[in-house]
mmCIF file of C-alpha atoms and ligand atoms in Angstrom:
data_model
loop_
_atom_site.group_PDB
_atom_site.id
_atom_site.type_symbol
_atom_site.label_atom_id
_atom_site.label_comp_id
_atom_site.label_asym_id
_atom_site.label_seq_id
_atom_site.Cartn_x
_atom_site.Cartn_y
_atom_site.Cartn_z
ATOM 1 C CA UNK A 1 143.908 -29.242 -117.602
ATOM 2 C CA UNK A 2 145.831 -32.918 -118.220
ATOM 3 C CA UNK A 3 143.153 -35.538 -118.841
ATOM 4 C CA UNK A 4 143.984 -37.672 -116.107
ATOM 5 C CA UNK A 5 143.400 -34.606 -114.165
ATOM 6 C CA UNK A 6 139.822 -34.056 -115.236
ATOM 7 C CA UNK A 7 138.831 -37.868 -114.798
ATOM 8 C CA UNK A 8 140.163 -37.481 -111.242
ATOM 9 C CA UNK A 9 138.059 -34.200 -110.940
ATOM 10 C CA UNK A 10 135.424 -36.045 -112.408
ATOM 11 C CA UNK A 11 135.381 -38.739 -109.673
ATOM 12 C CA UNK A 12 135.432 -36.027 -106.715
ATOM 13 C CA UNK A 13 132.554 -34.326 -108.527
ATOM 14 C CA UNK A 14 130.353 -37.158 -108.361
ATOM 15 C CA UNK A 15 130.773 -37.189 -104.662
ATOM 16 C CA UNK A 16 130.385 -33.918 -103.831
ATOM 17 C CA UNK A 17 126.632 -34.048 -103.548
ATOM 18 C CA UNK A 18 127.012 -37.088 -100.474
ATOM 19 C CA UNK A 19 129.794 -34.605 -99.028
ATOM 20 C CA UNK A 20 127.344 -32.074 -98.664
ATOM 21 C CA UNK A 21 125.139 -34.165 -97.151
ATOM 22 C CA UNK A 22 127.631 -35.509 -94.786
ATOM 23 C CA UNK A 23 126.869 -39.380 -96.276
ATOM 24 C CA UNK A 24 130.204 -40.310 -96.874
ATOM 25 C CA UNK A 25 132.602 -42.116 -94.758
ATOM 26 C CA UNK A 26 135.070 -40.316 -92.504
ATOM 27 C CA UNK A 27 137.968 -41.300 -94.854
ATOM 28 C CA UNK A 28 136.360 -40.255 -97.889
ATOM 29 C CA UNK A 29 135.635 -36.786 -96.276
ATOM 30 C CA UNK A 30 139.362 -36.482 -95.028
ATOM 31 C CA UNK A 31 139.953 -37.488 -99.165
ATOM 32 C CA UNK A 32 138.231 -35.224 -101.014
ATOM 33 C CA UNK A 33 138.159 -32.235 -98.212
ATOM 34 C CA UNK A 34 141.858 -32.086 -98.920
ATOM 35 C CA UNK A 35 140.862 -32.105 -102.630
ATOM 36 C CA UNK A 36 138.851 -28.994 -102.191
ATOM 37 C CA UNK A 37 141.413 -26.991 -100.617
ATOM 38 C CA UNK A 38 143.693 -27.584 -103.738
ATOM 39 C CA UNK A 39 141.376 -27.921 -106.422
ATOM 40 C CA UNK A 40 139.323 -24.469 -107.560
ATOM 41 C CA UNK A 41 137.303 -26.017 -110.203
ATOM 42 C CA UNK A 42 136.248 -29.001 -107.718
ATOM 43 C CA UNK A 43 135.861 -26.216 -104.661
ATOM 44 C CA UNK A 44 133.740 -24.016 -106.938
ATOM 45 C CA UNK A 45 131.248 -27.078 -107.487
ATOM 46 C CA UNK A 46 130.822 -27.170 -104.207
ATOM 47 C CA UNK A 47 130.101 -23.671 -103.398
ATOM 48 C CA UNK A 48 127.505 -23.921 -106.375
ATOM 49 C CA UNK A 49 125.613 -27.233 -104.448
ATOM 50 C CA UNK A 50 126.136 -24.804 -101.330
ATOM 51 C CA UNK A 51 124.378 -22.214 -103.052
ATOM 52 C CA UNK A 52 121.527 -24.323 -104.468
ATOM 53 C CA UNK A 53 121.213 -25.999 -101.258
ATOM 54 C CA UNK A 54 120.861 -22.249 -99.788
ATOM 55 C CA UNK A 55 118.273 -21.000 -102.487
ATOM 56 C CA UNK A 56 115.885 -24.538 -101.758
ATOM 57 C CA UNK A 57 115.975 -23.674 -97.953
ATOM 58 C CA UNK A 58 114.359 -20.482 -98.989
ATOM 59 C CA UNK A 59 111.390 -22.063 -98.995
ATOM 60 C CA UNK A 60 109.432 -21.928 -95.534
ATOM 61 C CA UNK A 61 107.570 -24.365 -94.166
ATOM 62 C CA UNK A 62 103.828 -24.064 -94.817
ATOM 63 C CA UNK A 63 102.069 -24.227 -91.740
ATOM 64 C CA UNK A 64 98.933 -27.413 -90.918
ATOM 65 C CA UNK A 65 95.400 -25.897 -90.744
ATOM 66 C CA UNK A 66 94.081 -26.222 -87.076
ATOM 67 C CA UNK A 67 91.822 -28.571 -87.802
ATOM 68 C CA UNK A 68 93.980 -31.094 -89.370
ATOM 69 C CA UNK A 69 94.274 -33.107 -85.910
ATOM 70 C CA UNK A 70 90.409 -33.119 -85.328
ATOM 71 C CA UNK A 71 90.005 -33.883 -89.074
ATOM 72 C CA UNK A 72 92.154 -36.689 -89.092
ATOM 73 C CA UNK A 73 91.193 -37.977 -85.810
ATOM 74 C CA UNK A 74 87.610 -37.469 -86.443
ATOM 75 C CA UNK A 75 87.799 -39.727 -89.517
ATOM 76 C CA UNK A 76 89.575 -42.342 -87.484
ATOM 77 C CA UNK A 77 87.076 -42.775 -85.392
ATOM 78 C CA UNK A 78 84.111 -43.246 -87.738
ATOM 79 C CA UNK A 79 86.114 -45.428 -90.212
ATOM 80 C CA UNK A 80 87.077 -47.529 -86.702
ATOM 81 C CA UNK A 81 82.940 -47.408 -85.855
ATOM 82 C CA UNK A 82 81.856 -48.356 -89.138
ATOM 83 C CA UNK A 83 84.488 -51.295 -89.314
ATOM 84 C CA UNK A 84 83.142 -52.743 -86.010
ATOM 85 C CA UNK A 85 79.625 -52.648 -87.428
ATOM 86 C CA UNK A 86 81.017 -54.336 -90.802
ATOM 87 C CA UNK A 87 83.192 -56.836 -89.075
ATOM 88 C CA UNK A 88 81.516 -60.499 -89.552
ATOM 89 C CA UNK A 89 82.390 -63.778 -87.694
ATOM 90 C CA UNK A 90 84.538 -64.587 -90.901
ATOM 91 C CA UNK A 91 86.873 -61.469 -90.196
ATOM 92 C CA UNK A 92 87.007 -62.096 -86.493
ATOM 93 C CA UNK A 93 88.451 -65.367 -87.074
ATOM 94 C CA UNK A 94 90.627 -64.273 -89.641
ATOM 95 C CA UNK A 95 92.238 -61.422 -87.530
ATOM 96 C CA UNK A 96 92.442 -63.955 -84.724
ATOM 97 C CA UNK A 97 94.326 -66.650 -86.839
ATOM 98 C CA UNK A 98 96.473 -63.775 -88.190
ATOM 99 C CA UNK A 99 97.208 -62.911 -84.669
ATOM 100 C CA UNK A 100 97.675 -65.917 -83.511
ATOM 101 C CA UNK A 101 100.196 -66.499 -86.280
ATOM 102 C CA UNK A 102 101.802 -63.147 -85.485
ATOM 103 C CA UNK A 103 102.320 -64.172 -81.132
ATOM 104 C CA UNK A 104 103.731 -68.409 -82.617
ATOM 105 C CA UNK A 105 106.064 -65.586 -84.842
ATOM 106 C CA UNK A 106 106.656 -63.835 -82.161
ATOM 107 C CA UNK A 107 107.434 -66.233 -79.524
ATOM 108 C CA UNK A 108 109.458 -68.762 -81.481
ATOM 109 C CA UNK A 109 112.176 -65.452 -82.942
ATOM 110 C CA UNK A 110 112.402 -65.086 -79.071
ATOM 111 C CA UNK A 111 112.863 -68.598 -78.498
ATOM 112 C CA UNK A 112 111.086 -69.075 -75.283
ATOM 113 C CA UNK A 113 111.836 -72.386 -74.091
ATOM 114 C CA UNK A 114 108.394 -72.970 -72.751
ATOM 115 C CA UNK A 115 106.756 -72.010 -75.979
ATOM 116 C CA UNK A 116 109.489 -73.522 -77.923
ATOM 117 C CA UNK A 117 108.025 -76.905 -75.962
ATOM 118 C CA UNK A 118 104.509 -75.922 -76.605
ATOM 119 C CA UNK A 119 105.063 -75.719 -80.338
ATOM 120 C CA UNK A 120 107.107 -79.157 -80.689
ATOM 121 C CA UNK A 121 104.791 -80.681 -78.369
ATOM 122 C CA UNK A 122 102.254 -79.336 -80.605
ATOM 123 C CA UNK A 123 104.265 -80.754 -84.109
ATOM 124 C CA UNK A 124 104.726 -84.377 -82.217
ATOM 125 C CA UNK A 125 101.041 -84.609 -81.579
ATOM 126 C CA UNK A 126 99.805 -84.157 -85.219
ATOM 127 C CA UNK A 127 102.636 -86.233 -86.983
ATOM 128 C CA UNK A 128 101.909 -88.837 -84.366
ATOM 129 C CA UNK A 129 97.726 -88.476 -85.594
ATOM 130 C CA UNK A 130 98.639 -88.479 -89.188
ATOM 131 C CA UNK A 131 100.663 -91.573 -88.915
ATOM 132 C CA UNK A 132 99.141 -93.628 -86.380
ATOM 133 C CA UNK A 133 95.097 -92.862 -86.990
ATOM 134 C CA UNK A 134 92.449 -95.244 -85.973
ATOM 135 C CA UNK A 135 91.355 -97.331 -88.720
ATOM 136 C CA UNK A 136 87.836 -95.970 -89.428
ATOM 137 C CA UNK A 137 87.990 -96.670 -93.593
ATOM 138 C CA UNK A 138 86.405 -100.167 -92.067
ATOM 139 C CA UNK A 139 83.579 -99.140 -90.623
ATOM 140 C CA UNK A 140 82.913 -96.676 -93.362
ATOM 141 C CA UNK A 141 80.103 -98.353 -95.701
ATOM 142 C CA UNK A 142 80.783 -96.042 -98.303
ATOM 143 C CA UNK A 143 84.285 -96.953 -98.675
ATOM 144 C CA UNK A 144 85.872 -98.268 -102.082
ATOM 145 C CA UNK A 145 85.832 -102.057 -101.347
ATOM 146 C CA UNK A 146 82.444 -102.235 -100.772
ATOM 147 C CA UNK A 147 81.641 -100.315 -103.655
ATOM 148 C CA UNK A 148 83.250 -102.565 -105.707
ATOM 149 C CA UNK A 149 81.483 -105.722 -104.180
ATOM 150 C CA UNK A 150 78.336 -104.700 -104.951
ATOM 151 C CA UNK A 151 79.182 -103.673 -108.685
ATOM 152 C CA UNK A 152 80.244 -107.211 -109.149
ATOM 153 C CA UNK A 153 77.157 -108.271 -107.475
ATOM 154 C CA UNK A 154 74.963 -106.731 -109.890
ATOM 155 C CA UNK A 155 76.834 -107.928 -112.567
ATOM 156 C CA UNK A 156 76.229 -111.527 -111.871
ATOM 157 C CA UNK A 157 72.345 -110.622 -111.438
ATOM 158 C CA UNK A 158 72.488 -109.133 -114.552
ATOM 159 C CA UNK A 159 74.365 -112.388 -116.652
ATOM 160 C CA UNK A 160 71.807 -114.996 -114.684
ATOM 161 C CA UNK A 161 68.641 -113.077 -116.189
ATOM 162 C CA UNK A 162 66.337 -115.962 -117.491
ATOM 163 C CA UNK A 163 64.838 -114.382 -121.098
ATOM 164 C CA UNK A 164 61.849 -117.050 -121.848
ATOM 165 C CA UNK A 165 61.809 -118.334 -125.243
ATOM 166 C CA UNK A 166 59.058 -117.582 -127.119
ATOM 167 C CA UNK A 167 57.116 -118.918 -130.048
ATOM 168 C CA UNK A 168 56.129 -117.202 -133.342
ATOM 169 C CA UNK A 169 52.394 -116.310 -133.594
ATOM 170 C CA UNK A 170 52.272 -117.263 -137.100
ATOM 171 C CA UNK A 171 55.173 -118.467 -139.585
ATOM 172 C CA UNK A 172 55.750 -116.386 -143.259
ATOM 173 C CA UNK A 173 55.482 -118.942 -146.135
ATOM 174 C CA UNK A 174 58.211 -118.608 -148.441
ATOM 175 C CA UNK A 175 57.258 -120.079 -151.638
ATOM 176 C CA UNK B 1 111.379 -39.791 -71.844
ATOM 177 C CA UNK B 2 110.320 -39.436 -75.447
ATOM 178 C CA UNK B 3 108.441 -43.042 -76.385
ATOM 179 C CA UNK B 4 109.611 -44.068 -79.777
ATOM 180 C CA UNK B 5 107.627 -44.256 -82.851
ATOM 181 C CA UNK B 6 107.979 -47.807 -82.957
ATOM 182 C CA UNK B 7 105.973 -48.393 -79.487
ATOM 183 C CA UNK B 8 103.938 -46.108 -79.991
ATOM 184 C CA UNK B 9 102.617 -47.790 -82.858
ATOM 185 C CA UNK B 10 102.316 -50.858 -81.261
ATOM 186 C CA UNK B 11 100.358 -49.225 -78.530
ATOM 187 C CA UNK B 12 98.204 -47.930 -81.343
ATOM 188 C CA UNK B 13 97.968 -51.676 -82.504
ATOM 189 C CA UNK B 14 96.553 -52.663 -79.104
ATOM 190 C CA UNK B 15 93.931 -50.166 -79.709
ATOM 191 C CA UNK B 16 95.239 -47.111 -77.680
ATOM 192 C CA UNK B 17 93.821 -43.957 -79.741
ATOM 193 C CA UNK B 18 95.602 -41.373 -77.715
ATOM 194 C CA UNK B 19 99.358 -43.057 -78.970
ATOM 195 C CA UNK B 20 98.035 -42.722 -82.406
ATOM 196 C CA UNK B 21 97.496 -39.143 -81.959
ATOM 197 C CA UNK B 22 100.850 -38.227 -80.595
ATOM 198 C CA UNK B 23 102.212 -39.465 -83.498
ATOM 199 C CA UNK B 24 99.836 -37.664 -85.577
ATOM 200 C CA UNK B 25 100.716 -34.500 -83.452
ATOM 201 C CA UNK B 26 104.549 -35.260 -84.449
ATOM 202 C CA UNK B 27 104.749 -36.339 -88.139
ATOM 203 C CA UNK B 28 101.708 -33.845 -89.106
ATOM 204 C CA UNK B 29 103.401 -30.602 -90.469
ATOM 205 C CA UNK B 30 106.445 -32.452 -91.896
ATOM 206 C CA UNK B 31 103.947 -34.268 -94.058
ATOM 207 C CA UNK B 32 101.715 -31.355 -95.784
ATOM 208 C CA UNK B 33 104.949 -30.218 -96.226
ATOM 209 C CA UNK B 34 106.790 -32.717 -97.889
ATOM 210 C CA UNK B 35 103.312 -33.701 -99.712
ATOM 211 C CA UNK B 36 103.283 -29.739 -100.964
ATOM 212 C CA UNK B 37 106.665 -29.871 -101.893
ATOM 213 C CA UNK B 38 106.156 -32.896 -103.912
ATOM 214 C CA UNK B 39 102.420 -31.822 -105.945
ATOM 215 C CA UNK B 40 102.384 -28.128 -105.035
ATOM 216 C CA UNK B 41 98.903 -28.382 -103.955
ATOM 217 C CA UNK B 42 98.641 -27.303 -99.902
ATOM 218 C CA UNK B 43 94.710 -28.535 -99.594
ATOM 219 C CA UNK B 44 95.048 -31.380 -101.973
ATOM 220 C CA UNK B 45 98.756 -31.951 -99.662
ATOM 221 C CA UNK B 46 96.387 -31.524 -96.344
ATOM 222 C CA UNK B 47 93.714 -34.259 -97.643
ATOM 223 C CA UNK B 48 96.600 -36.847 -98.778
ATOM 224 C CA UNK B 49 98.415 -36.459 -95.571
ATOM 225 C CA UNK B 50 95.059 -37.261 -93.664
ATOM 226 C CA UNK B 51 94.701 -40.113 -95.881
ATOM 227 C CA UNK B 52 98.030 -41.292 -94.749
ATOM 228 C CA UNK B 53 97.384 -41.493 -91.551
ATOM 229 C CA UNK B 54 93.837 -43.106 -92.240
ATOM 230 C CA UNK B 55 96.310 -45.975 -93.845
ATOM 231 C CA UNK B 56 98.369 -45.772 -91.305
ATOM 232 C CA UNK B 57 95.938 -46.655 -88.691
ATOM 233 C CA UNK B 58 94.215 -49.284 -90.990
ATOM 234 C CA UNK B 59 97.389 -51.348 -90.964
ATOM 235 C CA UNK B 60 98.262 -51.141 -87.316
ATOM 236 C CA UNK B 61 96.981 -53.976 -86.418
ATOM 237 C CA UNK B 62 99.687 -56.118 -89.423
ATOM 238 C CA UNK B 63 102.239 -53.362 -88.256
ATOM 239 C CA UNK B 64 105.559 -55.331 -86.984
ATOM 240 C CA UNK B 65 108.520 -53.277 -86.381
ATOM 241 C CA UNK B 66 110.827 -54.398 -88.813
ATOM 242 C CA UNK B 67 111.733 -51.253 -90.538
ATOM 243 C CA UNK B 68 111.481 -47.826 -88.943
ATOM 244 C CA UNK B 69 108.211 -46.155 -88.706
ATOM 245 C CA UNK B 70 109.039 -42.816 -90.183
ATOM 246 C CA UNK B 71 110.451 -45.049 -93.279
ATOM 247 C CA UNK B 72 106.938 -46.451 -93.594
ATOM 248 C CA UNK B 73 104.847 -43.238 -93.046
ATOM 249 C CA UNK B 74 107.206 -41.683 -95.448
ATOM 250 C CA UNK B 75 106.789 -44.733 -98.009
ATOM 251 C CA UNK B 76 102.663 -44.324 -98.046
ATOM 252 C CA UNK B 77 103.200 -40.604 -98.435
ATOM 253 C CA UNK B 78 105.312 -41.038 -101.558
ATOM 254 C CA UNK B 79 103.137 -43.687 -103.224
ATOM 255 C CA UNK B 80 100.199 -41.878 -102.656
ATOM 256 C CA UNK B 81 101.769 -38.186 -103.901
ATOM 257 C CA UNK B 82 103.227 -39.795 -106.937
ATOM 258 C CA UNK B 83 99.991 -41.560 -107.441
ATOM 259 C CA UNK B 84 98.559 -37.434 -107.212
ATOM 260 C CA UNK B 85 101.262 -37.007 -110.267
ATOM 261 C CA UNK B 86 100.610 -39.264 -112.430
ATOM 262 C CA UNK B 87 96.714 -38.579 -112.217
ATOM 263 C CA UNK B 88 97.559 -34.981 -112.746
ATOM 264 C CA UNK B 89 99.905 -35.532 -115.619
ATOM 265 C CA UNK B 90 97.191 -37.762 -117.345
ATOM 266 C CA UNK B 91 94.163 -36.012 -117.216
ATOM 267 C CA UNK B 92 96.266 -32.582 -118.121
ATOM 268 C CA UNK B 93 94.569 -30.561 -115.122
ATOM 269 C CA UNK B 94 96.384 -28.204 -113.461
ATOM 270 C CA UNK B 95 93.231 -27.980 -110.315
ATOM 271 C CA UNK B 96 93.625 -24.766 -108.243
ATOM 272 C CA UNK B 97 97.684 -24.443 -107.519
ATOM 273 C CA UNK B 98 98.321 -21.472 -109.602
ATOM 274 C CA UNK B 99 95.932 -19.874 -108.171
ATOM 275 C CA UNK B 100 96.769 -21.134 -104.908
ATOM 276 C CA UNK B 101 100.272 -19.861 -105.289
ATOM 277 C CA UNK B 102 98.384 -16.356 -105.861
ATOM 278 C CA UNK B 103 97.204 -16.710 -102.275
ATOM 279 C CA UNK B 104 99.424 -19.239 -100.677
ATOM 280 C CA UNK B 105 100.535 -16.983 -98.183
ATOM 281 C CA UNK B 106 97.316 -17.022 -95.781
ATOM 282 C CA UNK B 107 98.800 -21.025 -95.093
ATOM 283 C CA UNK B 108 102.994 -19.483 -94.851
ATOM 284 C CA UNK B 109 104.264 -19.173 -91.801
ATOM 285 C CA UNK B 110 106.578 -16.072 -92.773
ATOM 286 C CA UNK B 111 103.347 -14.003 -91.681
ATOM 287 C CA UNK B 112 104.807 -15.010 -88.620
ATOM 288 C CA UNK B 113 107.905 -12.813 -89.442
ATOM 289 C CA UNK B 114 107.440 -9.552 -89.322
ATOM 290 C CA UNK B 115 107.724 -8.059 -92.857
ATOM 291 C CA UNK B 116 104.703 -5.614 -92.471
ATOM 292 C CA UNK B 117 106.004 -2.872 -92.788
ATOM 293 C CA UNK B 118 109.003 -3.934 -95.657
ATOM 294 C CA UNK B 119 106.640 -4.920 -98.568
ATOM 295 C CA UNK B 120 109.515 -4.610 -100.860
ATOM 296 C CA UNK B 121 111.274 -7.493 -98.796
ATOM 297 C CA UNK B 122 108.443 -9.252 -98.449
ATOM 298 C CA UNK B 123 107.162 -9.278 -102.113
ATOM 299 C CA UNK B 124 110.723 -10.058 -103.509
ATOM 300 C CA UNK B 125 110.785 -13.126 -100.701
ATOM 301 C CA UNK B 126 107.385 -14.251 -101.889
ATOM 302 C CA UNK B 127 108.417 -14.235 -105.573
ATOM 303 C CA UNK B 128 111.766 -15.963 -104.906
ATOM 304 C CA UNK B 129 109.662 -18.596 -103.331
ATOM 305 C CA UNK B 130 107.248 -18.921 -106.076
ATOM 306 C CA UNK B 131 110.294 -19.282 -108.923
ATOM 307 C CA UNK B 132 111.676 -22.103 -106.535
ATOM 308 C CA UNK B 133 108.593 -23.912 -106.032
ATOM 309 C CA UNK B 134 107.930 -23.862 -109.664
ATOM 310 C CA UNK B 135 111.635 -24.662 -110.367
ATOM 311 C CA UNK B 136 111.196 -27.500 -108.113
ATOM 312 C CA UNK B 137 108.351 -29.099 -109.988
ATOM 313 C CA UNK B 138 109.996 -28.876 -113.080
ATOM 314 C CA UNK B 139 112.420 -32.045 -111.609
ATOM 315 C CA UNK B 140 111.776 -35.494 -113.068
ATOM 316 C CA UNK B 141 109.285 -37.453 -110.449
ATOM 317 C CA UNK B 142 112.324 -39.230 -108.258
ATOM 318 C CA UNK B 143 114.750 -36.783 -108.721
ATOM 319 C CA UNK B 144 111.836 -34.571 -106.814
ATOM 320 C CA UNK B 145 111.350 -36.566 -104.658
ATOM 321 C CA UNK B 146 114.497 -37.342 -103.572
ATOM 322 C CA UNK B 147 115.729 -33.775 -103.233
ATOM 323 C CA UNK B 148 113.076 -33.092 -101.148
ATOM 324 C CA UNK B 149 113.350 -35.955 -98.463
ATOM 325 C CA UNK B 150 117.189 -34.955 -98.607
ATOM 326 C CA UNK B 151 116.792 -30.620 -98.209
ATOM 327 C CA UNK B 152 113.321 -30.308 -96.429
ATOM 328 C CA UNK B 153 112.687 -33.651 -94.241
ATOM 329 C CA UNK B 154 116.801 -34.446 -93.427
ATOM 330 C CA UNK B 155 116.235 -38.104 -94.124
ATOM 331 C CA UNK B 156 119.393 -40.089 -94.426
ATOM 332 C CA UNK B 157 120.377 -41.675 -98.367
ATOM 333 C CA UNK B 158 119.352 -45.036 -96.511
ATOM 334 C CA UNK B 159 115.958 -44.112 -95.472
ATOM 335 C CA UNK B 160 115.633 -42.473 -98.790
ATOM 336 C CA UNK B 161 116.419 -45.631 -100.634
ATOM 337 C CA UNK B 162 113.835 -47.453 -99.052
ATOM 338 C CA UNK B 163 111.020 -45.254 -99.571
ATOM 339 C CA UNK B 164 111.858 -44.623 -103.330
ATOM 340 C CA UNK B 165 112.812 -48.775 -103.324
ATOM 341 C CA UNK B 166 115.882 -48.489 -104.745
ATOM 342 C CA UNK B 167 119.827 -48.688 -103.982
ATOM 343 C CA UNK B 168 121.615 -46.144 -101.754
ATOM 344 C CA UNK B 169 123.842 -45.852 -104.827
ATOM 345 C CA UNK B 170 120.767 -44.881 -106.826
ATOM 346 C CA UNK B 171 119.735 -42.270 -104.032
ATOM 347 C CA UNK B 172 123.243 -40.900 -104.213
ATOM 348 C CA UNK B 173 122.918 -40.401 -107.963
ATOM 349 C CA UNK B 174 119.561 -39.087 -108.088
ATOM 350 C CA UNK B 175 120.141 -36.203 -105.413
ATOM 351 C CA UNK B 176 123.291 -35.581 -107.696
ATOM 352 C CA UNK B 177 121.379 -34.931 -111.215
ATOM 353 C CA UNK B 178 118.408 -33.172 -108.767
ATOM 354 C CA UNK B 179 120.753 -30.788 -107.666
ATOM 355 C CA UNK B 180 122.525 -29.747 -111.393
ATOM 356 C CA UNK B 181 119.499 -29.956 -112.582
ATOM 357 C CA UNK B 182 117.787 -27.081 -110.045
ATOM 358 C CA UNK B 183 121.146 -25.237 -110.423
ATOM 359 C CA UNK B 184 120.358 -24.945 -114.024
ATOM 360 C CA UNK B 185 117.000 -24.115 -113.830
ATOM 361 C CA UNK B 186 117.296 -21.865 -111.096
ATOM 362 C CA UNK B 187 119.875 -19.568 -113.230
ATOM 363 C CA UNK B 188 117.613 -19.891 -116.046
ATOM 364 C CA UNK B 189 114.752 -18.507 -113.748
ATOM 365 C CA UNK B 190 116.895 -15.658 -112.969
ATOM 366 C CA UNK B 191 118.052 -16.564 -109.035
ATOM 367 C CA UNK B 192 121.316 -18.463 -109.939
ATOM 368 C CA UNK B 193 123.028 -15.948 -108.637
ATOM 369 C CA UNK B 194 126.803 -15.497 -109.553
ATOM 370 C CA UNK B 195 128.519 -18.244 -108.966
ATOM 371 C CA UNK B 196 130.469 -19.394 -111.652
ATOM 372 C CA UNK B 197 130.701 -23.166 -111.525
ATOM 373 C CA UNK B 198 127.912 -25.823 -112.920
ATOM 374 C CA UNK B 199 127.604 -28.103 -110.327
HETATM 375 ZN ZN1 ZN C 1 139.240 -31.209 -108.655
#
């Protein structure tokens, strides 16, 4: 067989499996359909994935035991009892944030106008409290200034200390 | 009118038991199978199916339809049956399937068929079986895999490659090799048969 031959064989083999499976596009299938009627190397791979594809299907289903419903449905229903019992106040109001987050999701990929308002009404509202808050860092005793004030405060207290002078008890002679 | 997976899993996210079941009801015997297929284990396939559906159910209430239900099912199934593998492979135990392949045909439906009174059909049927299911095994982990979402569960390369994560391309390729691969081994085994082309 001519070697440009085989590398165009080649190509058709490596499609043959898709083929088969009916994954390739109509014009592809037209393509290499054609192929098969001409080609007996190419049409005898095919008959072979035919062949395997015949031997796998010998295989019959296995069938589910009876109680594999009941099981299953069973265990559901104590895993479901047992999570109720375990749920604390922290998980409630996680689940409820996360479903909150999941109906905002939700509503803004719809783009509901009146939720669409809600949730810029909403944004307007906190940018307008971030940026315009009351000024409470006055009346707050503990703030920085007033820290600082009476630091200084102390200091001068400390530099005014009067230290009285004393006189020695008794004076070493040096001869 | 048949109600989709898809709302029936969001009925099951609201809390409705009964939609959970009918989709129990309709994935349950494609899963043990595909799950048997895969480790060649039918009770140890029967307990990881349940536990599927345990998952399942445990992530209802995050489930968003995004990607198709079966997709997902299918995805928890595979992680779950290759997790099976790997555990297998590394602690070297082969559990109970050969002898379970001994008496696998109490679970087979071809009881159903009436061989009875042909045991020579029957016990060359059950033996063919066997050599493929062993044959089958003998695949590299994705090629496995894939061949058997392709032959057994008719999934589409797409669904494929996003259960397996990876590209349609990659599917395309693996069901390829999966396919010479059982050819070969399959003739080795004996059940070839006579055609003369490698795939
Ligand atoms: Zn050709």
């Amino acid at each position: 067989m001519p070697k440009s031959k085989m590398n165009n064989c080649h190509n058709y083999q490596a499609q043959l499996s898709a083929y088969f499976d009916n994954e390739l596009p109509t014009w592809k299938r037209h393509i290499i359909r054609w192929h098969l009627k001409r080609c007996p190397n190419c049409s005898d791979k095919h008959a072979a994935i035919q062949q395997t594809d015949k031997l796998l299907n010998y295989l019959e289903p296995v069938k589910t035991s009876d109680l594999f419903l009941s099981n299953v449905m069973s265990r559901v229903k104590t895993m479901h009892t047992y999570e109720n019992a375990q749920r604390s106040v922290l998980n409630r109001i996680g689940s409820a944030v996360e479903n909150m987050k999941s109906w905002i999701r939700g509503n803004i990929r719809a783009y509901n106008p009146v939720y669409m308002a809600g949730f810029v009404f909403g944004v307007v509202m906190m940018v307008g409290v971030t940026l315009y808050s009351p000024q409470i860092e006055k009346l707050n005793p503990f703030n920085q200034s007033n820290a600082e004030a009476s630091e200084t405060h102390e200091e001068k207290l400390i530099s005014f200390e009067f230290i009285p002078k004393q006189t020695p008890k008794r004076f070493l002679k040096i001869r | 009118m048949i109600v989709s997976d898809e709302d029936l899993m969001l009925e099951c996210r609201k809390g409705d038991m009964s939609a959970f079941e009918l989709l129990v009801r309709r994935y349950q015997d494609a899963l043990v199978n595909y799950i048997y297929y895969t480790i060649n284990d039918y009770h140890r396939a029967e307990d990881l199916a349940q536990e599927t559906f345990l998952r399942v159910y445990k992530s209802a209430s995050r489930y968003e339809p995004r990607a198709s239900f079966k997709s997902w099912l299918y995805t928890i199934a595979t992680n779950l049956s290759r997790n099976e593998i790997r555990n297998r492979a590394r602690r070297k135990t082969y559990y109970l399937e050969d002898m379970v392949d001994e008496n696998e045909d109490v679970y087979h439906s071809e009881f159903m068929v009436d061989t009875r009174f042909q045991p020579d059909i029957l016990y060359e049927k059950k033996e063919r079986q066997q050599i493929i299911r062993k044959t089958l095994k003998q695949l590299p982990e994705n090629q496995r895999l894939a061949l058997t979402l392709v032959t057994y569960q008719e999934l589409s390369y797409e669904e494929i490659s996003e259960i397996l994560n990876c590209s349609v391309g990659a599917v395309k390729s693996l069901i390829h090799r999966a396919r010479q691969n059982m050819r070969k081994l399959l003739i080795k085994a004996g059940i070839g048969e006579s055609v003369n082309a490698q795939i």
